[in-house]
Tab-separated table of C-alpha atoms and ligand atoms in Angstrom:
chain	number	residue	atom	x	y	z
K	1	MET	CA	61.016	30.361	-3.116
K	2	PRO	CA	63.631	29.407	-5.749
K	3	PHE	CA	64.358	25.827	-6.801
K	4	VAL	CA	66.268	24.471	-3.780
K	5	VAL	CA	68.899	21.772	-3.948
K	6	ALA	CA	69.692	20.528	-0.458
K	7	VAL	CA	73.119	18.825	0.071
K	8	ASP	CA	74.255	17.265	3.339
K	9	GLY	CA	77.276	15.283	4.223
K	10	PRO	CA	80.158	14.739	6.748
K	11	ALA	CA	83.321	16.810	6.961
K	12	GLY	CA	85.669	16.285	4.068
K	13	SER	CA	82.982	14.784	1.788
K	14	GLY	CA	83.630	17.566	-0.735
K	15	LYS	CA	80.206	19.007	-0.380
K	16	SER	CA	81.347	22.646	-0.309
K	17	SER	CA	83.604	22.534	-3.365
K	18	VAL	CA	81.272	20.235	-5.335
K	19	SER	CA	78.169	22.303	-4.482
K	20	LYS	CA	79.935	25.546	-5.402
K	21	GLU	CA	80.933	24.159	-8.781
K	22	VAL	CA	77.420	22.768	-9.424
K	23	ALA	CA	76.005	26.180	-8.605
K	24	ARG	CA	78.451	27.892	-10.982
K	25	ARG	CA	77.608	25.496	-13.899
K	26	LEU	CA	73.830	25.873	-13.337
K	27	ASP	CA	73.952	29.556	-12.639
K	28	PHE	CA	72.384	28.904	-9.210
K	29	GLY	CA	73.029	30.650	-5.891
K	30	PHE	CA	75.096	28.863	-3.328
K	31	LEU	CA	74.820	28.808	0.455
K	32	ASP	CA	77.488	27.177	2.662
K	33	THR	CA	75.741	26.866	6.010
K	34	GLY	CA	78.853	25.502	7.768
K	35	ALA	CA	80.552	28.801	7.009
K	36	ALA	CA	77.892	30.607	9.098
K	37	TYR	CA	78.442	28.295	12.119
K	38	ARG	CA	82.202	28.866	11.675
K	39	ALA	CA	81.740	32.606	11.480
K	40	LEU	CA	79.723	32.572	14.711
K	41	ALA	CA	82.485	30.560	16.373
K	42	TRP	CA	84.951	33.177	15.109
K	43	HIS	CA	82.729	36.007	16.381
K	44	ALA	CA	82.424	34.364	19.835
K	45	GLU	CA	86.215	33.929	20.051
K	46	ALA	CA	86.807	37.478	18.843
K	47	SER	CA	84.381	38.660	21.545
K	48	GLY	CA	86.411	36.822	24.158
K	49	ILE	CA	83.610	34.357	24.826
K	50	ASP	CA	84.100	30.778	26.083
K	51	THR	CA	82.657	28.739	23.221
K	52	ASP	CA	81.902	25.866	25.719
K	53	ASP	CA	79.546	28.123	27.616
K	54	ALA	CA	76.217	27.940	25.741
K	55	ALA	CA	74.640	30.963	27.509
K	56	SER	CA	77.547	33.160	26.516
K	57	VAL	CA	77.476	31.943	22.974
K	58	VAL	CA	73.733	32.711	22.829
K	59	SER	CA	74.434	36.185	24.222
K	60	CYS	CA	76.576	37.087	21.186
K	61	LEU	CA	73.873	36.142	18.632
K	62	ASP	CA	72.404	39.702	18.712
K	63	SER	CA	75.753	41.211	17.674
K	64	PHE	CA	76.373	38.602	15.005
K	65	ASP	CA	76.213	40.559	11.793
K	66	TYR	CA	76.729	37.892	9.109
K	67	ARG	CA	77.172	38.879	5.467
K	68	ILE	CA	77.892	36.902	2.337
K	69	GLY	CA	79.955	38.622	-0.339
K	70	THR	CA	78.655	39.188	-3.848
K	71	ASP	CA	81.866	38.381	-5.647
K	72	PRO	CA	80.722	35.830	-8.312
K	73	THR	CA	84.186	34.254	-8.574
K	74	GLY	CA	84.373	33.286	-4.955
K	75	TYR	CA	82.423	32.825	-1.740
K	76	SER	CA	83.445	35.340	0.846
K	77	VAL	CA	81.932	35.838	4.257
K	78	GLN	CA	82.034	38.807	6.660
K	79	VAL	CA	81.208	39.418	10.241
K	80	GLY	CA	80.437	43.095	10.331
K	81	ALA	CA	83.148	44.824	8.327
K	82	VAL	CA	85.666	42.037	8.854
K	83	ASP	CA	86.336	39.511	6.016
K	84	VAL	CA	86.593	36.141	7.806
K	85	THR	CA	86.684	33.964	4.635
K	86	GLU	CA	90.167	32.604	5.514
K	87	ALA	CA	90.006	32.911	9.292
K	88	ILE	CA	87.029	30.572	9.660
K	89	ARG	CA	89.059	27.712	8.046
K	90	ASP	CA	91.627	27.883	10.769
K	91	PRO	CA	92.002	24.571	12.715
K	92	GLN	CA	91.252	26.493	15.862
K	93	ILE	CA	87.785	27.363	14.551
K	94	SER	CA	87.252	23.746	13.373
K	95	ALA	CA	88.062	22.629	16.948
K	96	VAL	CA	85.421	24.784	18.579
K	97	VAL	CA	82.637	25.103	15.969
K	98	SER	CA	80.766	21.893	17.074
K	99	ALA	CA	80.331	23.292	20.589
K	100	VAL	CA	78.745	26.414	19.118
K	101	ALA	CA	76.572	24.439	16.654
K	102	ARG	CA	75.105	22.132	19.292
K	103	VAL	CA	73.333	24.993	21.139
K	104	PRO	CA	69.576	24.790	20.170
K	105	GLU	CA	69.087	28.578	20.205
K	106	VAL	CA	72.052	29.001	17.845
K	107	ARG	CA	70.518	26.506	15.459
K	108	ARG	CA	67.104	28.186	15.518
K	109	HIS	CA	68.705	31.571	14.877
K	110	LEU	CA	70.845	30.356	11.976
K	111	ILE	CA	68.078	28.225	10.405
K	112	GLU	CA	65.929	31.343	10.236
K	113	LEU	CA	68.837	33.238	8.671
K	114	PHE	CA	69.345	30.468	6.053
K	115	ARG	CA	65.680	30.436	5.136
K	116	SER	CA	65.660	34.216	4.626
K	117	ILE	CA	68.773	33.973	2.485
K	118	MET	CA	67.149	31.171	0.388
K	119	ALA	CA	63.977	33.159	-0.082
K	120	ALA	CA	65.874	36.292	-1.195
K	121	VAL	CA	68.243	34.664	-3.641
K	122	ASP	CA	68.557	36.440	-6.988
K	123	ALA	CA	68.766	33.268	-9.186
K	124	SER	CA	66.355	30.581	-10.414
K	125	GLY	CA	67.775	28.108	-7.930
K	126	ILE	CA	70.095	27.728	-4.920
K	127	ILE	CA	72.297	24.956	-3.722
K	128	VAL	CA	72.321	24.839	0.120
K	129	GLU	CA	74.881	22.623	1.777
K	130	GLY	CA	75.419	21.495	5.399
K	131	ARG	CA	74.431	18.787	7.795
K	132	ASP	CA	70.697	19.237	8.352
K	133	ILE	CA	69.572	20.813	5.098
K	134	THR	CA	67.733	17.788	3.708
K	135	THR	CA	66.071	17.081	7.030
K	136	VAL	CA	65.511	20.367	8.946
K	137	VAL	CA	66.377	23.489	6.904
K	138	ALA	CA	64.704	22.538	3.638
K	139	PRO	CA	62.994	19.144	4.078
K	140	ASP	CA	60.571	20.024	1.211
K	141	ALA	CA	63.337	20.821	-1.273
K	142	PRO	CA	62.660	19.217	-4.729
K	143	VAL	CA	66.243	17.811	-4.716
K	144	ARG	CA	67.859	16.362	-1.587
K	145	ILE	CA	71.292	14.757	-1.702
K	146	LEU	CA	73.560	13.080	0.821
K	147	LEU	CA	77.152	13.342	-0.408
K	148	THR	CA	79.349	10.755	1.209
K	149	ALA	CA	82.824	9.218	0.800
K	150	SER	CA	84.747	6.637	2.827
K	151	GLU	CA	86.492	7.912	5.906
K	152	ALA	CA	89.957	7.262	4.397
K	153	VAL	CA	89.180	9.255	1.263
K	154	ARG	CA	87.652	12.168	3.281
K	155	MET	CA	90.702	12.404	5.467
K	156	GLY	CA	93.043	12.191	2.425
K	157	ARG	CA	91.182	15.044	0.691
K	158	ARG	CA	91.038	17.282	3.762
K	159	SER	CA	94.748	16.832	4.586
K	160	ALA	CA	95.632	17.669	0.987
K	161	GLU	CA	93.788	20.957	1.448
K	162	LEU	CA	95.434	21.757	4.789
K	163	THR	CA	99.131	21.926	3.861
K	164	GLY	CA	101.477	21.192	6.719
K	165	SER	CA	98.982	18.934	8.609
K	166	SER	CA	99.558	15.195	8.772
K	167	VAL	CA	96.828	12.774	7.598
K	168	GLU	CA	96.720	11.375	11.137
K	169	ALA	CA	96.184	14.795	12.771
K	170	VAL	CA	93.515	15.819	10.232
K	171	GLY	CA	91.876	12.405	10.568
K	172	GLU	CA	91.770	12.700	14.320
K	173	GLN	CA	90.090	16.127	14.225
K	174	LEU	CA	87.702	15.100	11.479
K	175	ARG	CA	86.555	12.023	13.442
K	176	LYS	CA	86.137	14.046	16.611
K	177	ARG	CA	84.059	16.749	14.767
K	178	ASP	CA	81.855	14.101	12.993
K	179	ALA	CA	81.255	12.328	16.333
K	180	ALA	CA	80.317	15.587	18.074
K	181	ASP	CA	78.137	16.794	15.131
K	182	SER	CA	76.372	13.360	14.806
K	183	LYS	CA	74.956	13.807	18.353
K	184	VAL	CA	73.024	16.807	17.056
K	185	VAL	CA	71.964	15.793	13.565
K	186	ASP	CA	72.211	12.531	11.583
K	187	PHE	CA	74.097	13.270	8.363
K	188	MET	CA	75.630	9.830	7.854
K	189	THR	CA	72.496	8.108	6.705
K	190	ALA	CA	70.130	9.347	4.024
K	191	ALA	CA	66.639	10.254	5.263
K	192	ASP	CA	63.583	9.033	3.369
K	193	GLY	CA	63.577	10.406	-0.200
K	194	VAL	CA	67.184	11.609	-0.045
K	195	THR	CA	69.527	10.433	-2.840
K	196	THR	CA	72.955	9.265	-1.806
K	197	VAL	CA	75.919	10.253	-4.063
K	198	ASP	CA	79.031	8.308	-2.907
K	199	SER	CA	82.152	9.980	-4.195
K	200	THR	CA	84.651	7.459	-2.849
K	201	GLU	CA	85.489	6.197	-6.361
K	202	LEU	CA	84.733	9.459	-8.182
K	203	ASP	CA	87.019	12.367	-8.994
K	204	PHE	CA	85.869	15.965	-8.526
K	205	ASP	CA	84.409	16.297	-12.026
K	206	GLN	CA	82.618	13.023	-11.886
K	207	THR	CA	81.120	13.998	-8.576
K	208	VAL	CA	79.940	17.324	-9.946
K	209	GLU	CA	78.408	15.491	-12.930
K	210	ALA	CA	76.681	12.969	-10.662
K	211	VAL	CA	75.059	15.769	-8.565
K	212	ILE	CA	73.970	17.572	-11.724
K	213	GLY	CA	72.497	14.283	-12.971
K	214	VAL	CA	70.324	13.999	-9.810
K	215	ILE	CA	69.215	17.583	-10.249
K	216	ARG	CA	68.303	17.168	-13.879
K	217	GLU	CA	66.276	14.048	-13.090
K	218	ALA	CA	64.158	16.051	-10.683
K	219	ALA	CA	63.846	19.245	-12.631
Y	301	C5P	O1	80.641	22.191	6.636
Y	301	C5P	P1	81.699	22.612	7.657
Y	301	C5P	O2	82.599	21.483	7.957
Y	301	C5P	O3	82.375	23.836	7.312
Y	301	C5P	O4	80.809	22.880	8.963
Y	301	C5P	C1	81.407	23.362	10.141
Y	301	C5P	C2	80.604	22.965	11.355
Y	301	C5P	O5	79.339	23.666	11.359
Y	301	C5P	C3	80.242	21.492	11.458
Y	301	C5P	O6	81.248	20.749	12.016
Y	301	C5P	C4	78.996	21.526	12.330
Y	301	C5P	O7	79.328	21.614	13.692
Y	301	C5P	C5	78.330	22.853	11.922
Y	301	C5P	N1	77.259	22.694	10.976
Y	301	C5P	C6	76.007	22.367	11.485
Y	301	C5P	N2	74.930	22.315	10.644
Y	301	C5P	C7	75.041	22.660	9.327
Y	301	C5P	C8	76.298	22.989	8.812
Y	301	C5P	C9	77.378	22.968	9.666
Y	301	C5P	O8	75.838	22.083	12.643
Y	301	C5P	N3	74.000	22.638	8.506
């Protein structure tokens, strides 16, 4: 198993962009687990499945052919031959992904997939980010971080990313998603042994440096 850095945090905490940059600077692999839940939600919708119906969602796991691109300059994801990198960021997918992610069989299936990706990574280390990485997917990782930021800052950052959406609309969706996701896993409080990095007062570069600092301390 490579050196695993587990990063959890709520929506809009910056964990994807920060983790991706940390991985780039350290020449580590990177795994965005939320992208896989999003891709499964996309696959369910593309298959005409009602994402609120758990049994139907489970039935499309067998045909879920999830692939991560090898382009070192970006992180692309595919379902079968279809590149869904952009499509999985659509607000429609954000609105239904929690319903897909709360199904226990979906979680078991994806956790297994994540562990096999981690074991096969072609680098000395891998940054894995999501909601349950520090507690369920890789609880024995040598570095475990909870990346947080105040709700106001998270909403502001997310609405800046989604051009054309108001802070209020983005905030509403973010709150709804965090509330739904929190019923499944606790990613708002750090579990025992998990280091909290609060980026409320930090800019992007400072947050990247703070995470690298935690990794260097443990390495
Ligand atoms: O990280 P991101 O916001 O892209 O995650 C999308 C969704 O995937 C979350 O809202 C959550 O429902 C689900 N998720 C999860 N466990 C993870 C990562 C994401 O349940 N480890």
